[in-house]
PDB file of C-alpha atoms in Angstrom:
ATOM      1  CA  MET U 591      23.652  55.079 -23.225  1.00  0.00           C
ATOM      2  CA  HIS U 592      19.969  53.365 -22.638  1.00  0.00           C
ATOM      3  CA  GLY U 593      17.174  53.157 -25.329  1.00  0.00           C
ATOM      4  CA  ILE U 594      13.578  53.066 -23.795  1.00  0.00           C
ATOM      5  CA  GLU U 595      13.318  49.146 -24.590  1.00  0.00           C
ATOM      6  CA  ASP U 596      15.844  48.496 -21.759  1.00  0.00           C
ATOM      7  CA  LEU U 597      13.910  50.132 -19.692  1.00  0.00           C
ATOM      8  CA  CYS U 598      11.143  48.761 -20.377  1.00  0.00           C
ATOM      9  CA  GLU U 599      12.990  45.282 -20.078  1.00  0.00           C
ATOM     10  CA  LYS U 600      14.057  46.564 -16.394  1.00  0.00           C
ATOM     11  CA  CYS U 601      10.764  47.442 -15.691  1.00  0.00           C
ATOM     12  CA  GLU U 602       9.438  44.340 -16.202  1.00  0.00           C
ATOM     13  CA  GLU U 603      12.181  42.578 -14.447  1.00  0.00           C
ATOM     14  CA  VAL U 604      11.164  44.952 -11.270  1.00  0.00           C
ATOM     15  CA  MET U 605       7.580  44.970 -11.308  1.00  0.00           C
ATOM     16  CA  GLN U 606       7.010  41.690  -9.242  1.00  0.00           C
ATOM     17  CA  PRO U 607       9.385  43.293  -6.016  1.00  0.00           C
ATOM     18  CA  PHE U 608       7.631  46.847  -6.753  1.00  0.00           C
ATOM     19  CA  LEU U 609       4.170  46.061  -6.532  1.00  0.00           C
ATOM     20  CA  ASP U 610       5.203  43.677  -3.466  1.00  0.00           C
ATOM     21  CA  ARG U 611       6.750  46.965  -2.115  1.00  0.00           C
ATOM     22  CA  VAL U 612       9.633  45.385  -1.463  1.00  0.00           C
ATOM     23  CA  LEU U 613      12.172  47.349  -3.716  1.00  0.00           C
ATOM     24  CA  SER U 614      14.949  49.644  -2.437  1.00  0.00           C
ATOM     25  CA  ASP U 615      13.891  53.882  -2.659  1.00  0.00           C
ATOM     26  CA  THR U 616      16.303  54.192  -5.562  1.00  0.00           C
ATOM     27  CA  GLU U 617      15.135  51.660  -7.506  1.00  0.00           C
ATOM     28  CA  ARG U 618      11.398  52.559  -6.702  1.00  0.00           C
ATOM     29  CA  ALA U 619      11.916  56.163  -7.760  1.00  0.00           C
ATOM     30  CA  GLU U 620      14.054  54.803 -11.113  1.00  0.00           C
ATOM     31  CA  ALA U 621      10.939  52.598 -11.704  1.00  0.00           C
ATOM     32  CA  GLU U 622       8.395  55.030 -10.932  1.00  0.00           C
ATOM     33  CA  ARG U 623      10.225  57.453 -13.404  1.00  0.00           C
ATOM     34  CA  HIS U 624       9.853  55.284 -15.961  1.00  0.00           C
ATOM     35  CA  LEU U 625       6.525  54.433 -15.250  1.00  0.00           C
ATOM     36  CA  ASP U 626       5.311  57.916 -15.400  1.00  0.00           C
ATOM     37  CA  GLU U 627       6.370  58.321 -19.336  1.00  0.00           C
ATOM     38  CA  CYS U 628       5.484  54.950 -20.271  1.00  0.00           C
ATOM     39  CA  GLY U 629       2.117  53.844 -20.972  1.00  0.00           C
ATOM     40  CA  TYR U 630       3.223  50.448 -22.349  1.00  0.00           C
ATOM     41  CA  CYS U 631       5.123  49.322 -18.924  1.00  0.00           C
ATOM     42  CA  ARG U 632       1.443  51.632 -16.618  1.00  0.00           C
ATOM     43  CA  ARG U 633      -0.850  49.356 -18.279  1.00  0.00           C
ATOM     44  CA  ARG U 634       1.048  45.987 -18.045  1.00  0.00           C
ATOM     45  CA  TYR U 635       1.656  46.639 -14.078  1.00  0.00           C
ATOM     46  CA  ARG U 636      -2.218  47.913 -13.804  1.00  0.00           C
ATOM     47  CA  PHE U 637      -2.785  44.340 -15.897  1.00  0.00           C
ATOM     48  CA  GLU U 638      -1.006  42.687 -13.207  1.00  0.00           C
ATOM     49  CA  GLU U 639      -2.750  44.388 -10.197  1.00  0.00           C
ATOM     50  CA  SER U 640      -6.298  43.462 -11.294  1.00  0.00           C
ATOM     51  CA  LEU U 641      -5.131  39.886 -12.058  1.00  0.00           C
ATOM     52  CA  ARG U 642      -3.659  39.122  -8.888  1.00  0.00           C
ATOM     53  CA  GLN U 643      -6.823  40.156  -7.046  1.00  0.00           C
ATOM     54  CA  PHE U 644      -8.875  38.234  -9.828  1.00  0.00           C
ATOM     55  CA  VAL U 645      -6.873  34.869  -8.923  1.00  0.00           C
ATOM     56  CA  ARG U 646      -7.688  35.816  -5.252  1.00  0.00           C
ATOM     57  CA  GLY U 647     -11.454  36.054  -5.647  1.00  0.00           C
ATOM     58  CA  CYS U 648     -11.509  32.574  -7.884  1.00  0.00           C
ATOM     59  CA  CYS U 649      -9.987  31.138  -5.135  1.00  0.00           C
ATOM     60  CA  GLU U 650     -12.862  31.991  -2.780  1.00  0.00           C
ATOM     61  CA  GLU U 651     -14.564  28.317  -1.923  1.00  0.00           C
ATOM     62  CA  PRO U 652     -16.465  28.635   1.091  1.00  0.00           C
ATOM     63  CA  MET U 653     -15.842  25.624   3.757  1.00  0.00           C
ATOM     64  CA  PRO U 654     -18.464  23.101   3.592  1.00  0.00           C
ATOM     65  CA  VAL U 655     -21.061  23.315   6.975  1.00  0.00           C
ATOM     66  CA  GLU U 656     -20.572  19.963   7.435  1.00  0.00           C
ATOM     67  CA  LEU U 657     -16.619  20.206   7.823  1.00  0.00           C
ATOM     68  CA  LYS U 658     -17.192  23.150  10.050  1.00  0.00           C
ATOM     69  CA  ARG U 659     -19.536  20.873  12.046  1.00  0.00           C
ATOM     70  CA  LYS U 660     -16.640  17.673  12.245  1.00  0.00           C
ATOM     71  CA  LEU U 661     -13.951  20.214  13.479  1.00  0.00           C
ATOM     72  CA  ALA U 662     -16.070  21.305  16.148  1.00  0.00           C
ATOM     73  CA  ALA U 663     -16.783  17.741  17.081  1.00  0.00           C
ATOM     74  CA  LEU U 664     -12.710  17.718  17.584  1.00  0.00           C
ATOM     75  CA  ARG U 665     -12.515  19.927  20.675  1.00  0.00           C
ATOM     76  CA  THR U 666     -11.998  18.464  23.875  1.00  0.00           C
ATOM     77  CA  PRO U 667     -15.168  17.616  25.522  1.00  0.00           C
ATOM     78  CA  LEU U 668     -15.713  19.764  29.234  1.00  0.00           C
ATOM     79  CA  THR U 669     -15.707  17.567  31.939  1.00  0.00           C
TER      80      THR U 669
ATOM     81  CA  MET C 483       3.472  17.095  46.729  1.00  0.00           C
ATOM     82  CA  GLY C 484       2.528  19.405  49.730  1.00  0.00           C
ATOM     83  CA  GLU C 485      -0.440  20.622  50.767  1.00  0.00           C
ATOM     84  CA  THR C 486      -0.735  23.686  48.821  1.00  0.00           C
ATOM     85  CA  ALA C 487       0.353  22.355  45.793  1.00  0.00           C
ATOM     86  CA  ARG C 488      -2.870  20.545  46.224  1.00  0.00           C
ATOM     87  CA  ASP C 489      -5.486  22.786  47.129  1.00  0.00           C
ATOM     88  CA  SER C 490      -4.208  25.261  43.868  1.00  0.00           C
ATOM     89  CA  GLU C 491      -4.891  22.021  41.975  1.00  0.00           C
ATOM     90  CA  PRO C 492      -8.473  22.213  41.025  1.00  0.00           C
ATOM     91  CA  ARG C 493      -8.008  26.376  40.323  1.00  0.00           C
ATOM     92  CA  GLN C 494      -5.044  25.559  38.170  1.00  0.00           C
ATOM     93  CA  LEU C 495      -6.968  22.848  35.994  1.00  0.00           C
ATOM     94  CA  ALA C 496     -10.010  25.520  35.719  1.00  0.00           C
ATOM     95  CA  SER C 497      -7.770  27.953  34.248  1.00  0.00           C
ATOM     96  CA  GLU C 498      -6.270  25.367  31.901  1.00  0.00           C
ATOM     97  CA  ALA C 499      -9.652  24.785  30.673  1.00  0.00           C
ATOM     98  CA  ARG C 500     -10.344  27.995  30.474  1.00  0.00           C
ATOM     99  CA  ASP C 501      -6.978  28.775  28.134  1.00  0.00           C
ATOM    100  CA  ARG C 502      -7.880  25.654  26.060  1.00  0.00           C
ATOM    101  CA  VAL C 503     -11.279  26.588  25.406  1.00  0.00           C
ATOM    102  CA  ARG C 504     -10.427  29.883  24.356  1.00  0.00           C
ATOM    103  CA  PHE C 505      -7.454  28.508  22.048  1.00  0.00           C
ATOM    104  CA  GLU C 506     -10.196  25.870  20.130  1.00  0.00           C
ATOM    105  CA  GLU C 507     -12.777  28.747  19.878  1.00  0.00           C
ATOM    106  CA  GLU C 508     -10.008  31.141  18.382  1.00  0.00           C
ATOM    107  CA  ALA C 509      -8.723  27.992  16.188  1.00  0.00           C
ATOM    108  CA  LEU C 510     -12.319  27.480  14.919  1.00  0.00           C
ATOM    109  CA  GLU C 511     -13.020  31.124  13.918  1.00  0.00           C
ATOM    110  CA  LEU C 512     -10.085  30.825  11.712  1.00  0.00           C
ATOM    111  CA  ALA C 513     -10.733  27.871   9.907  1.00  0.00           C
ATOM    112  CA  ASP C 514     -12.662  29.551   6.754  1.00  0.00           C
ATOM    113  CA  GLN C 515      -9.834  30.900   6.116  1.00  0.00           C
ATOM    114  CA  VAL C 516      -7.457  27.939   6.467  1.00  0.00           C
ATOM    115  CA  TYR C 517      -9.578  25.712   4.345  1.00  0.00           C
ATOM    116  CA  ARG C 518      -9.376  28.435   1.648  1.00  0.00           C
ATOM    117  CA  VAL C 519      -5.594  28.087   1.763  1.00  0.00           C
ATOM    118  CA  ALA C 520      -5.572  24.238   2.630  1.00  0.00           C
ATOM    119  CA  ARG C 521      -7.827  23.964  -0.601  1.00  0.00           C
ATOM    120  CA  ARG C 522      -5.551  25.683  -3.234  1.00  0.00           C
ATOM    121  CA  LEU C 523      -2.627  23.290  -1.144  1.00  0.00           C
ATOM    122  CA  VAL C 524      -4.025  20.044  -2.557  1.00  0.00           C
ATOM    123  CA  SER C 525      -6.262  19.074  -5.485  1.00  0.00           C
ATOM    124  CA  THR C 526      -9.687  17.437  -4.441  1.00  0.00           C
ATOM    125  CA  ARG C 527     -12.146  18.546  -1.750  1.00  0.00           C
ATOM    126  CA  GLU C 528     -11.835  15.396  -0.284  1.00  0.00           C
ATOM    127  CA  GLU C 529      -8.081  15.928   0.284  1.00  0.00           C
ATOM    128  CA  ALA C 530      -8.409  19.341   1.670  1.00  0.00           C
ATOM    129  CA  GLU C 531     -11.360  18.227   4.071  1.00  0.00           C
ATOM    130  CA  ASP C 532      -9.156  15.584   5.743  1.00  0.00           C
ATOM    131  CA  LEU C 533      -6.231  17.360   6.188  1.00  0.00           C
ATOM    132  CA  MET C 534      -8.328  19.796   7.746  1.00  0.00           C
ATOM    133  CA  GLN C 535      -9.741  17.567  10.231  1.00  0.00           C
ATOM    134  CA  GLU C 536      -6.151  15.600  10.885  1.00  0.00           C
ATOM    135  CA  THR C 537      -5.025  19.443  11.434  1.00  0.00           C
ATOM    136  CA  TYR C 538      -7.389  20.805  13.799  1.00  0.00           C
ATOM    137  CA  ALA C 539      -7.181  17.108  15.771  1.00  0.00           C
ATOM    138  CA  ARG C 540      -3.506  17.572  16.179  1.00  0.00           C
ATOM    139  CA  ALA C 541      -3.948  21.098  16.911  1.00  0.00           C
ATOM    140  CA  PHE C 542      -6.412  20.401  19.595  1.00  0.00           C
ATOM    141  CA  ARG C 543      -4.027  18.158  21.129  1.00  0.00           C
ATOM    142  CA  SER C 544      -1.003  20.053  20.992  1.00  0.00           C
ATOM    143  CA  TRP C 545      -2.825  22.943  22.088  1.00  0.00           C
ATOM    144  CA  ARG C 546      -0.054  24.082  24.619  1.00  0.00           C
ATOM    145  CA  SER C 547       2.792  24.574  22.195  1.00  0.00           C
ATOM    146  CA  TYR C 548       1.201  27.381  20.419  1.00  0.00           C
ATOM    147  CA  THR C 549       2.382  30.882  22.030  1.00  0.00           C
ATOM    148  CA  PRO C 550      -0.296  32.900  22.548  1.00  0.00           C
ATOM    149  CA  GLY C 551       0.097  36.326  20.950  1.00  0.00           C
ATOM    150  CA  THR C 552       1.568  34.742  18.111  1.00  0.00           C
ATOM    151  CA  ASN C 553      -0.139  34.199  14.475  1.00  0.00           C
ATOM    152  CA  LEU C 554      -2.295  31.256  15.018  1.00  0.00           C
ATOM    153  CA  ARG C 555      -3.393  31.321  11.593  1.00  0.00           C
ATOM    154  CA  ALA C 556       0.280  30.506  10.448  1.00  0.00           C
ATOM    155  CA  TRP C 557       0.423  27.805  13.353  1.00  0.00           C
ATOM    156  CA  LEU C 558      -2.169  26.145  12.107  1.00  0.00           C
ATOM    157  CA  LEU C 559      -0.728  26.396   8.223  1.00  0.00           C
ATOM    158  CA  ARG C 560       2.434  25.154   9.412  1.00  0.00           C
ATOM    159  CA  ILE C 561       1.048  21.723  10.401  1.00  0.00           C
ATOM    160  CA  LEU C 562      -1.448  22.016   7.929  1.00  0.00           C
ATOM    161  CA  THR C 563       1.613  22.123   5.534  1.00  0.00           C
ATOM    162  CA  ASN C 564       3.661  19.501   7.339  1.00  0.00           C
ATOM    163  CA  LEU C 565       0.730  16.893   7.374  1.00  0.00           C
ATOM    164  CA  ASN C 566       0.328  17.439   3.966  1.00  0.00           C
ATOM    165  CA  ILE C 567       3.995  16.483   3.293  1.00  0.00           C
ATOM    166  CA  ASP C 568       3.490  13.536   5.690  1.00  0.00           C
ATOM    167  CA  ARG C 569       0.697  12.275   3.224  1.00  0.00           C
ATOM    168  CA  GLY C 570       3.016  11.035   0.539  1.00  0.00           C
ATOM    169  CA  ARG C 571       4.012  14.732  -0.929  1.00  0.00           C
ATOM    170  CA  ARG C 572       7.797  14.465  -0.697  1.00  0.00           C
ATOM    171  CA  LYS C 573       9.569  17.785  -1.256  1.00  0.00           C
ATOM    172  CA  GLN C 574      10.721  17.952  -4.301  1.00  0.00           C
ATOM    173  CA  ARG C 575      13.822  18.749  -4.353  1.00  0.00           C
ATOM    174  CA  ALA C 576      14.550  19.181  -8.441  1.00  0.00           C
ATOM    175  CA  PRO C 577      11.397  18.613 -10.400  1.00  0.00           C
ATOM    176  CA  ALA C 578      11.890  16.369 -13.256  1.00  0.00           C
ATOM    177  CA  GLU C 579      10.771  18.568 -15.919  1.00  0.00           C
ATOM    178  CA  GLN C 580      11.689  22.613 -15.612  1.00  0.00           C
ATOM    179  CA  PRO C 581       8.337  24.502 -15.467  1.00  0.00           C
ATOM    180  CA  LEU C 582       8.228  26.639 -18.666  1.00  0.00           C
ATOM    181  CA  GLU C 583       8.725  30.153 -17.487  1.00  0.00           C
ATOM    182  CA  GLU C 584       8.044  33.584 -19.388  1.00  0.00           C
ATOM    183  CA  GLY C 585       8.585  36.957 -18.643  1.00  0.00           C
ATOM    184  CA  ASP C 586       6.297  38.972 -16.267  1.00  0.00           C
ATOM    185  CA  TYR C 587       4.808  40.809 -19.525  1.00  0.00           C
ATOM    186  CA  TYR C 588       3.888  37.702 -21.322  1.00  0.00           C
ATOM    187  CA  LEU C 589       0.338  37.060 -20.192  1.00  0.00           C
ATOM    188  CA  TYR C 590      -0.392  41.174 -21.095  1.00  0.00           C
ATOM    189  CA  ASN C 591       1.414  40.586 -24.691  1.00  0.00           C
ATOM    190  CA  ARG C 592      -0.378  37.314 -25.579  1.00  0.00           C
ATOM    191  CA  LEU C 593      -3.879  38.548 -24.974  1.00  0.00           C
ATOM    192  CA  GLU C 594      -2.911  42.310 -26.427  1.00  0.00           C
ATOM    193  CA  GLN C 595      -2.067  39.699 -29.454  1.00  0.00           C
ATOM    194  CA  SER C 596      -4.905  37.757 -29.570  1.00  0.00           C
ATOM    195  CA  SER C 597      -7.539  41.108 -29.459  1.00  0.00           C
ATOM    196  CA  ARG C 598      -8.705  42.206 -32.486  1.00  0.00           C
ATOM    197  CA  ASP C 599      -7.972  45.662 -31.924  1.00  0.00           C
ATOM    198  CA  GLY C 600      -4.799  45.360 -30.139  1.00  0.00           C
ATOM    199  CA  ASN C 601      -6.156  47.439 -26.924  1.00  0.00           C
ATOM    200  CA  VAL C 602      -6.438  45.488 -24.056  1.00  0.00           C
ATOM    201  CA  ASP C 603      -9.026  46.721 -21.481  1.00  0.00           C
ATOM    202  CA  GLU C 604      -8.136  44.461 -18.726  1.00  0.00           C
ATOM    203  CA  GLU C 605     -11.723  44.431 -17.342  1.00  0.00           C
ATOM    204  CA  ARG C 606     -12.482  42.730 -20.739  1.00  0.00           C
ATOM    205  CA  VAL C 607      -9.724  40.649 -20.615  1.00  0.00           C
ATOM    206  CA  LEU C 608     -10.207  39.142 -17.216  1.00  0.00           C
ATOM    207  CA  GLU C 609     -13.770  38.523 -18.136  1.00  0.00           C
ATOM    208  CA  ARG C 610     -12.557  35.893 -20.453  1.00  0.00           C
ATOM    209  CA  LEU C 611     -11.010  33.970 -17.469  1.00  0.00           C
ATOM    210  CA  SER C 612     -13.207  31.724 -15.960  1.00  0.00           C
ATOM    211  CA  GLN C 613     -12.803  30.691 -12.725  1.00  0.00           C
ATOM    212  CA  GLY C 614     -12.373  27.316 -13.780  1.00  0.00           C
ATOM    213  CA  ASP C 615      -9.416  28.420 -15.988  1.00  0.00           C
ATOM    214  CA  VAL C 616      -7.454  30.355 -13.311  1.00  0.00           C
ATOM    215  CA  VAL C 617      -8.176  26.711 -10.582  1.00  0.00           C
ATOM    216  CA  ASP C 618      -6.614  25.126 -13.528  1.00  0.00           C
ATOM    217  CA  ALA C 619      -3.522  26.738 -14.218  1.00  0.00           C
ATOM    218  CA  LEU C 620      -2.799  27.177 -10.815  1.00  0.00           C
ATOM    219  CA  SER C 621      -2.763  23.788  -9.869  1.00  0.00           C
ATOM    220  CA  ALA C 622      -0.360  22.906 -13.214  1.00  0.00           C
ATOM    221  CA  VAL C 623       1.982  24.998 -11.381  1.00  0.00           C
ATOM    222  CA  PRO C 624       4.143  22.903  -9.796  1.00  0.00           C
ATOM    223  CA  HIS C 625       3.969  21.972  -5.439  1.00  0.00           C
ATOM    224  CA  ASP C 626       7.421  24.015  -4.720  1.00  0.00           C
ATOM    225  CA  PHE C 627       6.000  27.001  -6.334  1.00  0.00           C
ATOM    226  CA  ARG C 628       2.398  26.871  -5.909  1.00  0.00           C
ATOM    227  CA  ASP C 629       2.537  26.735  -2.052  1.00  0.00           C
ATOM    228  CA  VAL C 630       4.269  30.101  -2.137  1.00  0.00           C
ATOM    229  CA  ILE C 631       1.609  31.461  -4.391  1.00  0.00           C
ATOM    230  CA  VAL C 632      -1.245  30.145  -2.001  1.00  0.00           C
ATOM    231  CA  LEU C 633       0.378  31.530   0.979  1.00  0.00           C
ATOM    232  CA  VAL C 634       1.269  34.754   0.001  1.00  0.00           C
ATOM    233  CA  ASP C 635      -1.391  35.716  -2.786  1.00  0.00           C
ATOM    234  CA  ILE C 636      -4.406  33.559  -1.770  1.00  0.00           C
ATOM    235  CA  GLY C 637      -3.588  33.461   2.308  1.00  0.00           C
ATOM    236  CA  ASP C 638      -2.063  36.899   2.936  1.00  0.00           C
ATOM    237  CA  PHE C 639       0.770  36.189   4.836  1.00  0.00           C
ATOM    238  CA  THR C 640       4.210  38.138   4.676  1.00  0.00           C
ATOM    239  CA  TYR C 641       6.927  36.334   3.163  1.00  0.00           C
ATOM    240  CA  GLN C 642       8.591  35.704   6.674  1.00  0.00           C
ATOM    241  CA  ASP C 643       5.250  33.579   7.719  1.00  0.00           C
ATOM    242  CA  ALA C 644       5.518  31.678   4.701  1.00  0.00           C
ATOM    243  CA  ALA C 645       8.717  30.918   5.235  1.00  0.00           C
ATOM    244  CA  ASN C 646       8.077  30.012   8.753  1.00  0.00           C
ATOM    245  CA  ILE C 647       5.147  27.763   7.520  1.00  0.00           C
ATOM    246  CA  LEU C 648       7.241  25.797   4.961  1.00  0.00           C
ATOM    247  CA  ASP C 649      10.386  26.008   7.083  1.00  0.00           C
ATOM    248  CA  ILE C 650      12.608  27.625   4.038  1.00  0.00           C
ATOM    249  CA  PRO C 651      15.004  30.974   3.971  1.00  0.00           C
ATOM    250  CA  ILE C 652      13.078  34.005   2.947  1.00  0.00           C
ATOM    251  CA  GLY C 653      15.085  34.450   0.047  1.00  0.00           C
ATOM    252  CA  THR C 654      13.723  31.044  -0.993  1.00  0.00           C
ATOM    253  CA  VAL C 655      10.594  32.160  -0.417  1.00  0.00           C
ATOM    254  CA  MET C 656      10.758  35.228  -2.554  1.00  0.00           C
ATOM    255  CA  SER C 657      12.466  33.865  -5.628  1.00  0.00           C
ATOM    256  CA  ARG C 658       9.809  30.712  -5.727  1.00  0.00           C
ATOM    257  CA  LEU C 659       6.978  33.367  -5.505  1.00  0.00           C
ATOM    258  CA  HIS C 660       8.308  35.367  -8.273  1.00  0.00           C
ATOM    259  CA  ARG C 661       9.100  32.282 -10.478  1.00  0.00           C
ATOM    260  CA  GLY C 662       5.915  30.618  -9.233  1.00  0.00           C
ATOM    261  CA  ARG C 663       3.999  33.854 -10.339  1.00  0.00           C
ATOM    262  CA  ARG C 664       5.721  33.822 -14.037  1.00  0.00           C
ATOM    263  CA  ILE C 665       5.008  30.239 -14.234  1.00  0.00           C
ATOM    264  CA  LEU C 666       1.158  30.842 -13.067  1.00  0.00           C
ATOM    265  CA  LYS C 667       0.509  33.424 -15.887  1.00  0.00           C
ATOM    266  CA  ARG C 668       2.321  31.319 -18.667  1.00  0.00           C
ATOM    267  CA  GLU C 669      -0.606  28.710 -17.499  1.00  0.00           C
ATOM    268  CA  LEU C 670      -2.991  31.314 -18.115  1.00  0.00           C
ATOM    269  CA  ALA C 671      -1.722  32.437 -21.380  1.00  0.00           C
ATOM    270  CA  GLU C 672      -2.371  29.049 -22.803  1.00  0.00           C
ATOM    271  CA  THR C 673      -5.611  28.617 -21.229  1.00  0.00           C
ATOM    272  CA  ALA C 674      -6.874  32.247 -21.905  1.00  0.00           C
ATOM    273  CA  GLY C 675      -4.951  33.346 -24.937  1.00  0.00           C
ATOM    274  CA  GLY C 676      -3.967  29.914 -26.392  1.00  0.00           C
ATOM    275  CA  GLY C 677      -6.763  28.634 -28.238  1.00  0.00           C
ATOM    276  CA  GLY C 678     -10.260  30.027 -29.277  1.00  0.00           C
ATOM    277  CA  GLU C 679      -9.801  32.783 -31.683  1.00  0.00           C
TER     278      GLU C 679
END
């Protein structure tokens, strides 16, 4: 017999492969079944998705214009 | 060399010059995206700028070894990560200290505990983290794990591309990515859920 806590633990274990879409069909279906009935896990999955987006956003740092010019200057001159 | 070969030489050179110019233009168009990854692979902006220039200098020199139609951004980042390792960042086989790692729910649980009503509003929780917190937490993740997170989660590379860029098996990419994200979340929990309240 598996209690709900075992199922949540399993769900936590497969969260990353689930969100990366690399779970097998069977594992995916199993996780989805649990997520349908478990708000605890559902909230944590949703949070992970927003967190990933947030981390990406935080890493946006435009390239300095000066660097762009330096890179272009490295091109082979046309003869 | 025969007559014909000599005659066709200028045309060959012209076509080669065209290919080279096209390569250089495509590589430069990707520079913003390459920089975004480079910037998070190293600690300072200066290092990232040096690394970019070395990478593009080498890429422009060895453009003939790029196979047209393949992923140019991945090709450039392979050069960049190799140069980064050459610059003195030796491949760390076994980190001296094992990074601390918790489960995937750890950060959320910590935030939930520290919020007043015990109810985590995802949007509001994320607002508690600043860009600086995230950048600091990411740089606290050991290199081997960070490289993979940066390539996949920030650079949008597939597992396979990341494996090619870093010259490691795809299984290693996956395990480092999964552990790395947990390490990152633990670092974030220290920043966001740790102090303050």
